[in-house]
């Protein structure tokens, strides 16, 4: 656009660019808008030049991001101007400022139509460009016939016809009725005879849209498409300007082959032969060269040709040639070509008779599994999974197990699931299957879902010959000094059922089996303890008549857990203790597991239904069954000296579940002939419902999760590993973090400080008479960085300073070294890096301790790395919002009626949502009592995901509302809904920030001075 001669516009742009800050720019823009508004009110005195200048200014202001809510009529009126400069401005500004639903566009339809049917080609191009950019339904109904005439006119120049074809394509996408199918088949065939490649390329774009909608009406165009391919393949009559790096019009080739894929088949032998000759020429003539641009163009044509070959399902020779070509591409250095090669080879698996040819490239595919690019690794995994069969299952599964140890965390769950499925589907014998699954659990226990070990139990239970071998392997794994908790579960279960089959083997007596399993009890979390208690009962049952010493040891365990606070553990301990006193009748009561009925594998079903997202969906099911209270369960798995222990989980914060439903936990105990009868569980392929998955009920995790050892300053007293009842440390685990007893009391409310830091990024996290801990944070996407300011407020040093981060599973946290001594009146800074792996409301904890004189102070402080820190407000248009909203269904969209909301006005609620980084979008909901908000969530696994929220309030009852949350990830939808609900039901009292810390020198006597630089 030419701005020469418009001195006023140039001066205005210079003024805006010279503004020193945003506020100064806003003042200058407001002043200019006021001036333009005044001049437009006196429009009769405006010359065409002045009107054009002011409209240019409006466009520039709009492009800066400011709202321009006037002057639209003046912009539209310029379309009717007789001269090109004014008309050009009118078209450009109208297409930028107005959308297809704007009322002012109706005023321009006649002027645009006059330009389209006129004789001035320049005006025709301007009009067609506007319609193509904006073209709504009204434009389509009014202007489509005129655009069609231009496209078919032989007297129009190619430039106009190209624009007419693309304009008609836009109108067809808005309203398919504008193209009459009956009349357009012959016209389209005529257009495909066009010699001008520009017009032909634009017409082919229109043709692709037409055949995608209804290919039956355009069979007569198929031979024309093949002729176009022949013309381009032989480089006949292709102008130089349409030859890109020696490739004749690659865009037209790609579009033509894409159009051919909408036809089911090619019946005519001559046409089919001609098409195959063209495809053969493309396959033979494509190679990797150094020039990136040529590679991109040639491979765009090649991979579209491969897709067409697969669509036509041609003869085996051409298929073999395609696979050989792809095998060459997956070995080149260029990552984009390797990716496309792997992706297309995976698609080739859908074609019959090529599996054996693809297997020849197995070594190279396995090499790609170790590629630095994770997208290539994922495609390699997909390809290995698809090409696996009985002949190569052992090799592929072995490679996956080896790769599992070094694979990215983002891929391990998918790797584990696919390795388990392949082992199950193609196992040459069941002992190999057991070996694979146990290796899988040993190498990647955190990423192995319960369904995988449930499936092992099913196979072992249904095959008597396999039972001694499985029990022996489980016994061998228990000899390892450190094994994953899932391995403890499966080993304890198998040994409980079948350890009596190993009685003659050394180290496999009932007493020895009990001893080695019981050694693991102090290391497991609460949900695993019920499994071990069941195992002890089974061991006692199989050792009838019992060894008195073994019986006393097991009875001592049951006696200890009879007073356990966990209802599931307590119930089992009481009932098994009572059952074990019945002597020989125990053999009948605790009978062995019956065989399972044959059913579809739950692993295969989940892989098909959820695409390896089983862990997230299971988490949703588990969390929806919990009855949450405001208390937090805080457990710690560290040795007595407080040092962190490698390989063990840290503190886990989850909602406390005091209301455990015994019907859900266990319904296996029934009264029979005056004695309790235990019916053993059966895992099934169904969901973990009480009626369908009995093993899932008996062995599934309870609501209270995390390690079970609790120790801070009190004497080590672990209920799981030692005799005795719950000690002070165990009672502490059930208290809210801020309620922990300490001789040194904090200054101020720790909970309020935490809530305040959830809504801002700097402030005081904790303060007592000796120390002050401040935080300053910054967030970008799914990554964050804290700086912890540890300040000594006194004239004596702080000794034995320790700071340990206890992270939840969804956060990756790395804290720099913390000095053991903080000098008097000094402050140290400790950076903390944060990476969000996936959506969750769990909270990281800072375990901070120090000595001051004789006082040993220990505190566990929640860190404000909460869900909203990984949100980024985003403005969405009405069209984008409603298209996403309608497309999402449960569990991607969840709705709940929330009661107990603190009464507040709609404005206060909007402010609350904005403070949580949910951008309230006014005007999207026609009901004035509702709020609509949008944001983007970032995590390493999901990347950027759009989240949409709708809150419907009841003006008559402000204590309740209906909330709907939608996103592209089911876990994120659930977690965000619960997160918002928590803030609506109990509005943080620290919404207003605490008073700022006085900015005084560090040498002053004011304790708050330690964070002066921070705040």
mmCIF file of C-alpha atoms in Angstrom, residues 128 150-154 156-166 191 194 199 202-203:
data_model
loop_
_atom_site.group_PDB
_atom_site.id
_atom_site.type_symbol
_atom_site.label_atom_id
_atom_site.label_comp_id
_atom_site.label_asym_id
_atom_site.label_seq_id
_atom_site.Cartn_x
_atom_site.Cartn_y
_atom_site.Cartn_z
ATOM 1 C CA UNK A 128 -13.000 -11.020 -5.629
ATOM 2 C CA UNK A 150 -16.105 -14.913 -14.450
ATOM 3 C CA UNK A 151 -14.466 -18.306 -13.858
ATOM 4 C CA UNK A 152 -15.994 -19.820 -17.015
ATOM 5 C CA UNK A 153 -15.563 -16.727 -19.179
ATOM 6 C CA UNK A 154 -13.096 -17.164 -22.021
ATOM 7 C CA UNK A 156 -11.334 -12.808 -18.892
ATOM 8 C CA UNK A 157 -7.632 -12.728 -18.228
ATOM 9 C CA UNK A 158 -6.103 -15.658 -16.263
ATOM 10 C CA UNK A 159 -5.442 -13.384 -13.283
ATOM 11 C CA UNK A 160 -9.161 -12.696 -12.832
ATOM 12 C CA UNK A 161 -10.147 -16.340 -13.393
ATOM 13 C CA UNK A 162 -7.647 -17.561 -10.778
ATOM 14 C CA UNK A 163 -9.133 -15.238 -8.216
ATOM 15 C CA UNK A 164 -12.644 -16.249 -9.273
ATOM 16 C CA UNK A 165 -11.853 -19.956 -8.719
ATOM 17 C CA UNK A 166 -10.487 -19.333 -5.216
ATOM 18 C CA UNK A 191 -11.968 -26.272 -16.483
ATOM 19 C CA UNK A 194 -7.313 -25.413 -19.111
ATOM 20 C CA UNK A 199 -6.009 -21.156 -13.592
ATOM 21 C CA UNK A 202 -6.833 -22.749 -8.660
ATOM 22 C CA UNK A 203 -9.516 -24.825 -10.365
#
